[in-house]
Short mmCIF file of C-alpha atoms in Angstrom, two decimals:
data_model
loop_
_atom_site.label_atom_id
_atom_site.label_comp_id
_atom_site.label_asym_id
_atom_site.label_seq_id
_atom_site.Cartn_x
_atom_site.Cartn_y
_atom_site.Cartn_z
CA MET A 1443 0.00 0.00 0.00
CA ASN A 1444 2.88 2.38 0.75
CA LEU A 1445 4.28 1.81 -2.72
CA LEU A 1446 0.92 2.41 -4.36
CA LYS A 1447 0.38 5.56 -2.29
CA ALA A 1448 3.83 6.93 -3.14
CA GLU A 1449 3.56 6.20 -6.85
CA THR A 1450 0.02 7.61 -6.99
CA SER A 1451 1.21 10.82 -5.36
CA LYS A 1452 4.12 11.01 -7.81
CA THR A 1453 1.81 10.45 -10.79
CA LEU A 1454 -0.63 13.15 -9.66
CA ILE A 1455 2.19 15.65 -9.19
CA GLU A 1456 3.53 14.89 -12.66
CA ILE A 1457 0.07 15.29 -14.20
CA LYS A 1458 -0.43 18.61 -12.40
CA THR A 1459 3.01 19.85 -13.46
CA TYR A 1460 2.94 18.65 -17.06
CA TYR A 1461 -0.78 18.84 -17.80
CA PRO A 1462 -0.20 20.67 -21.15
CA ASP A 1463 1.51 17.51 -22.43
CA HIS A 1464 -1.58 15.45 -21.67
CA ILE A 1465 -3.88 17.99 -23.32
CA VAL A 1466 -1.72 18.06 -26.45
CA ASP A 1467 -1.63 14.26 -26.48
CA VAL A 1468 -5.44 14.04 -26.43
CA ILE A 1469 -5.63 16.60 -29.25
CA ILE A 1470 -3.12 14.65 -31.34
CA LYS A 1471 -5.01 11.40 -30.78
CA TYR A 1472 -8.22 13.15 -31.80
CA PHE A 1473 -6.85 14.36 -35.13
CA LEU A 1474 -5.21 10.99 -35.68
CA PHE A 1475 -8.62 9.41 -35.15
CA LEU A 1476 -10.14 11.81 -37.68
CA ALA A 1477 -7.46 11.03 -40.24
CA PHE A 1478 -7.88 7.26 -39.97
CA PHE A 1479 -11.66 7.27 -39.55
CA LEU A 1480 -12.38 9.58 -42.46
CA GLY A 1481 -9.66 8.09 -44.61
CA PHE A 1482 -10.15 4.38 -43.95
CA GLY A 1483 -12.74 3.62 -41.26
CA THR A 1484 -16.02 4.00 -43.06
CA ARG A 1485 -14.75 2.23 -46.17
CA ASN A 1486 -13.59 -0.99 -44.59
CA ILE A 1487 -15.27 -1.66 -41.24
CA GLY A 1488 -18.15 -0.47 -39.09
CA ASN A 1489 -17.94 2.19 -36.41
CA ASP A 1490 -17.97 -0.37 -33.59
CA SER A 1491 -15.05 -2.39 -34.95
CA PHE A 1492 -13.07 0.75 -35.76
CA LEU A 1493 -13.52 2.17 -32.26
CA ILE A 1494 -12.54 -1.17 -30.69
CA GLY A 1495 -9.31 -1.35 -32.68
CA TYR A 1496 -8.45 2.29 -32.00
CA SER A 1497 -9.20 2.06 -28.27
CA PHE A 1498 -7.02 -1.04 -27.95
CA TRP A 1499 -4.20 0.80 -29.65
CA ILE A 1500 -4.47 3.91 -27.48
CA ILE A 1501 -4.44 2.02 -24.17
CA ALA A 1502 -1.72 -0.37 -25.36
CA SER A 1503 0.52 2.44 -26.60
CA TYR A 1504 0.31 4.23 -23.25
CA ILE A 1505 1.07 1.12 -21.21
CA ILE A 1506 3.86 -0.35 -23.34
CA SER A 1507 5.74 2.94 -23.41
CA GLU A 1508 5.44 4.03 -19.79
CA ALA A 1509 7.73 1.56 -18.05
CA SER A 1510 10.51 1.63 -20.66
CA VAL A 1511 10.47 5.44 -20.95
CA GLN A 1512 10.66 5.76 -17.16
CA LEU A 1513 13.65 3.43 -16.98
CA SER A 1514 15.42 5.22 -19.83
CA TYR A 1515 14.83 8.59 -18.15
CA GLU A 1516 16.12 7.38 -14.79
CA LYS A 1517 19.25 6.06 -16.50
CA GLN A 1518 19.70 9.43 -18.16
CA ILE A 1519 19.51 11.47 -14.95
CA GLY A 1520 21.44 8.88 -12.91
CA THR A 1521 18.72 7.85 -10.46
CA ILE A 1522 18.09 4.32 -11.67
CA GLU A 1523 20.14 2.74 -8.88
CA GLN A 1524 17.66 4.14 -6.36
CA LEU A 1525 15.00 2.02 -8.05
CA PHE A 1526 16.88 -1.15 -7.15
CA ILE A 1527 17.67 -0.36 -3.52
CA LYS A 1528 14.06 0.21 -2.50
CA PRO A 1529 12.27 -2.38 -0.30
CA TYR A 1530 10.21 -3.43 -3.34
CA SER A 1531 11.45 -5.29 -6.39
CA SER A 1532 11.95 -3.21 -9.52
CA SER A 1533 9.43 -5.36 -11.40
CA THR A 1534 6.79 -4.63 -8.75
CA ILE A 1535 7.47 -0.90 -9.03
CA LEU A 1536 7.21 -1.07 -12.82
CA LEU A 1537 3.92 -2.93 -12.56
CA VAL A 1538 2.44 -0.36 -10.19
CA ARG A 1539 3.58 2.47 -12.46
CA SER A 1540 2.13 0.74 -15.50
CA LEU A 1541 -1.21 0.17 -13.75
CA LEU A 1542 -1.33 3.83 -12.78
CA MET A 1543 -0.60 4.78 -16.37
CA PHE A 1544 -3.43 2.47 -17.41
CA THR A 1545 -5.75 4.43 -15.12
CA VAL A 1546 -4.52 7.73 -16.55
CA SER A 1547 -4.90 6.41 -20.09
CA LEU A 1548 -8.51 5.39 -19.38
CA VAL A 1549 -9.31 8.92 -18.23
CA LYS A 1550 -7.63 10.40 -21.31
CA PHE A 1551 -9.45 7.96 -23.58
CA ALA A 1552 -12.76 8.83 -21.91
CA LEU A 1553 -12.11 12.52 -22.60
CA LEU A 1554 -11.14 11.70 -26.17
CA ALA A 1555 -14.29 9.61 -26.66
CA ILE A 1556 -16.48 12.43 -25.34
CA VAL A 1557 -14.89 14.91 -27.77
CA ILE A 1558 -15.26 12.43 -30.65
CA PHE A 1559 -18.93 11.71 -29.94
CA LEU A 1560 -19.76 15.40 -29.47
CA THR A 1561 -18.02 16.59 -32.63
CA MET A 1562 -18.67 13.68 -34.99
CA ARG A 1563 -21.95 12.24 -33.69
CA ILE A 1564 -20.80 8.66 -34.23
CA SER A 1565 -23.30 5.97 -33.30
CA VAL A 1566 -21.72 3.08 -31.38
CA SER A 1567 -23.38 0.20 -29.55
CA LEU A 1568 -21.07 -2.32 -27.87
CA PRO A 1569 -22.17 -5.28 -25.70
CA LEU A 1570 -20.84 -5.55 -22.15
CA PRO A 1571 -18.62 -8.65 -22.83
CA VAL A 1572 -16.37 -6.40 -24.94
CA LEU A 1573 -15.23 -4.79 -21.67
CA VAL A 1574 -14.31 -8.22 -20.31
CA VAL A 1575 -12.06 -8.79 -23.31
CA PHE A 1576 -10.55 -5.37 -22.86
CA PHE A 1577 -9.69 -5.84 -19.18
CA ALA A 1578 -8.35 -9.35 -19.79
CA SER A 1579 -6.04 -7.83 -22.40
CA ILE A 1580 -4.46 -5.56 -19.79
CA PHE A 1581 -2.12 -8.41 -18.84
CA GLY A 1582 -0.93 -8.65 -22.42
CA PHE A 1583 -0.37 -4.87 -22.53
CA LEU A 1584 1.60 -5.02 -19.28
CA GLY A 1585 3.62 -7.94 -20.62
CA LEU A 1586 4.69 -6.00 -23.69
CA GLY A 1587 5.59 -3.00 -21.53
CA ILE A 1588 7.72 -5.15 -19.23
CA PHE A 1589 9.38 -6.75 -22.27
CA LEU A 1590 10.42 -3.32 -23.58
CA SER A 1591 11.60 -2.37 -20.08
CA ALA A 1592 13.84 -5.44 -20.07
CA LEU A 1593 15.35 -4.33 -23.37
CA THR A 1594 15.82 -0.83 -21.91
CA LEU A 1595 17.96 -2.28 -19.13
CA ILE A 1596 20.41 -3.48 -21.78
CA PHE A 1597 20.13 -1.00 -24.65
CA THR A 1598 18.92 2.06 -22.67
CA LYS A 1599 17.49 4.03 -25.62
CA THR A 1600 14.42 2.14 -26.79
CA ALA A 1601 12.12 5.14 -27.28
CA SER A 1602 12.40 5.05 -31.07
CA PHE A 1603 11.91 1.27 -31.06
CA GLU A 1604 8.82 1.70 -28.89
CA SER A 1605 7.43 4.27 -31.33
CA VAL A 1606 7.88 1.88 -34.25
CA ILE A 1607 6.06 -0.88 -32.33
CA SER A 1608 3.28 1.50 -31.30
CA TYR A 1609 2.47 2.72 -34.80
CA ALA A 1610 2.88 -0.76 -36.24
CA LEU A 1611 0.21 -1.90 -33.79
CA LEU A 1612 -2.02 0.93 -34.99
CA VAL A 1613 -1.67 -0.10 -38.63
CA LEU A 1614 -2.34 -3.75 -37.77
CA SER A 1615 -5.17 -3.13 -35.29
CA GLY A 1616 -7.89 -3.43 -37.92
CA VAL A 1617 -8.55 0.29 -38.39
CA ILE A 1618 -7.07 0.27 -41.90
CA VAL A 1619 -7.36 -3.32 -43.10
CA PRO A 1620 -10.01 -5.49 -41.42
CA PHE A 1621 -8.73 -8.76 -40.02
CA GLY A 1622 -11.03 -10.58 -42.41
CA ASN A 1623 -9.14 -9.13 -45.40
CA ILE A 1624 -5.74 -10.26 -44.16
CA PRO A 1625 -4.38 -13.52 -45.66
CA SER A 1626 -5.30 -16.47 -43.47
CA ALA A 1627 -1.66 -17.50 -42.88
CA VAL A 1628 -0.79 -14.03 -41.58
CA ASN A 1629 -4.02 -13.94 -39.60
CA LYS A 1630 -3.12 -17.14 -37.76
CA ILE A 1631 0.29 -15.73 -36.84
CA MET A 1632 -1.23 -12.46 -35.60
CA TYR A 1633 -3.84 -14.29 -33.51
CA SER A 1634 -1.06 -15.99 -31.55
CA PHE A 1635 -0.36 -12.58 -29.97
CA PRO A 1636 -2.74 -11.46 -27.20
CA TYR A 1637 -3.11 -7.92 -28.57
CA PHE A 1638 -4.50 -9.02 -31.94
CA TYR A 1639 -6.48 -11.91 -30.49
CA GLY A 1640 -8.18 -9.53 -28.05
CA ILE A 1641 -9.12 -7.09 -30.81
CA GLY A 1642 -10.46 -9.89 -33.01
CA LEU A 1643 -12.55 -11.35 -30.19
CA ALA A 1644 -13.87 -7.92 -29.15
CA GLN A 1645 -14.83 -7.10 -32.74
CA LYS A 1646 -16.54 -10.45 -33.01
CA LEU A 1647 -18.59 -9.66 -29.91
CA GLY A 1648 -19.28 -6.18 -31.24
CA ALA A 1649 -20.75 -7.75 -34.36
CA LEU A 1650 -23.01 -9.86 -32.08
CA GLN A 1651 -21.38 -13.11 -33.21
CA LYS A 1652 -21.29 -16.13 -30.92
CA VAL A 1653 -18.06 -16.68 -28.97
CA LYS A 1654 -17.18 -20.18 -27.77
CA ILE A 1655 -16.04 -20.97 -24.24
CA LEU A 1656 -12.68 -22.15 -25.58
CA GLU A 1657 -12.13 -18.75 -27.15
CA TRP A 1658 -12.61 -17.11 -23.76
CA VAL A 1659 -10.25 -19.59 -22.12
CA PHE A 1660 -7.62 -19.00 -24.80
CA LEU A 1661 -7.95 -15.22 -24.33
CA PHE A 1662 -7.07 -15.43 -20.64
CA LEU A 1663 -4.36 -18.06 -21.10
CA LEU A 1664 -2.70 -16.09 -23.89
CA ASN A 1665 -2.60 -12.86 -21.89
CA PHE A 1666 -1.43 -14.46 -18.65
CA ALA A 1667 1.26 -16.42 -20.53
CA ALA A 1668 2.54 -13.22 -22.19
CA PHE A 1669 2.58 -11.49 -18.80
CA ALA A 1670 4.45 -14.32 -17.05
CA LEU A 1671 7.00 -14.77 -19.86
CA SER A 1672 7.73 -11.05 -19.89
CA LEU A 1673 8.38 -11.03 -16.14
CA PHE A 1674 10.73 -13.99 -16.56
CA PHE A 1675 12.54 -12.23 -19.41
CA TYR A 1676 12.85 -9.05 -17.33
CA GLU A 1677 14.48 -10.91 -14.44
CA LEU A 1678 16.94 -12.56 -16.86
CA CYS A 1679 17.90 -9.18 -18.33
CA LEU A 1680 18.23 -7.68 -14.85
CA LYS A 1681 20.67 -10.42 -13.82
CA TYR A 1682 22.58 -9.91 -17.06
CA VAL A 1683 23.12 -6.16 -16.57
CA ARG A 1684 24.00 -6.59 -12.90
CA ARG A 1685 26.68 -9.17 -13.67
CA ARG A 1686 28.24 -6.86 -16.26
CA GLY A 1687 27.84 -3.61 -14.34
CA MET A 1688 25.60 -2.10 -17.01
CA LEU A 1689 22.84 -0.92 -14.69
CA ASN A 1690 23.75 2.79 -14.68
CA LYS A 1691 25.26 2.86 -18.17
CA TYR A 1692 23.57 5.38 -20.45
#
């Protein structure tokens, strides 16, 4: 609880101090939505499916970048060693920070959705199970964020790499080319990743199609497996940099 309280206080202070950054970010996401929706959305997929793919991308991009960017910044200013001498493990701290960023990203997405609905008058009707898919996918988002954090321990500057991954996820999230139009071989490969599987299942529910029990089971297993493997990979990378004295190398 002390860790959560401290990190929450830190997050609120940062939001209060750098609130113009968050406002600009919402504005950028809004115009990006307009560009993709007007350029591709109405031609290829319905409003529901488009919004599902875009919302997955927004939340995922916030979460996967937060932990790695924080680590890179702390390496840059020379405070990263303090992260590893605290009474909590560094992976626990990263998880708490990522969950807080998830909360912040939900608030920002809610504001973005309000602006979109008020200015564009888009009609969307999504069934409640879509939210279950979304929250189950949080573990997959956290897993990808921890994976990038592990790479940051070794390579330090992964911001550009994270940006490439983020926009690649946007292109492949179904907002440009519907999953149904992607070659089946590529589709099968994509569906082995929790991010794409979650979008596909949510869009299926949004289209009021029947979802089998096994599909739900696979959703949770896939996301938990990605989360667990990423934590394991992070610990391996942490041992690697400690043995070679690379922890504070920038």
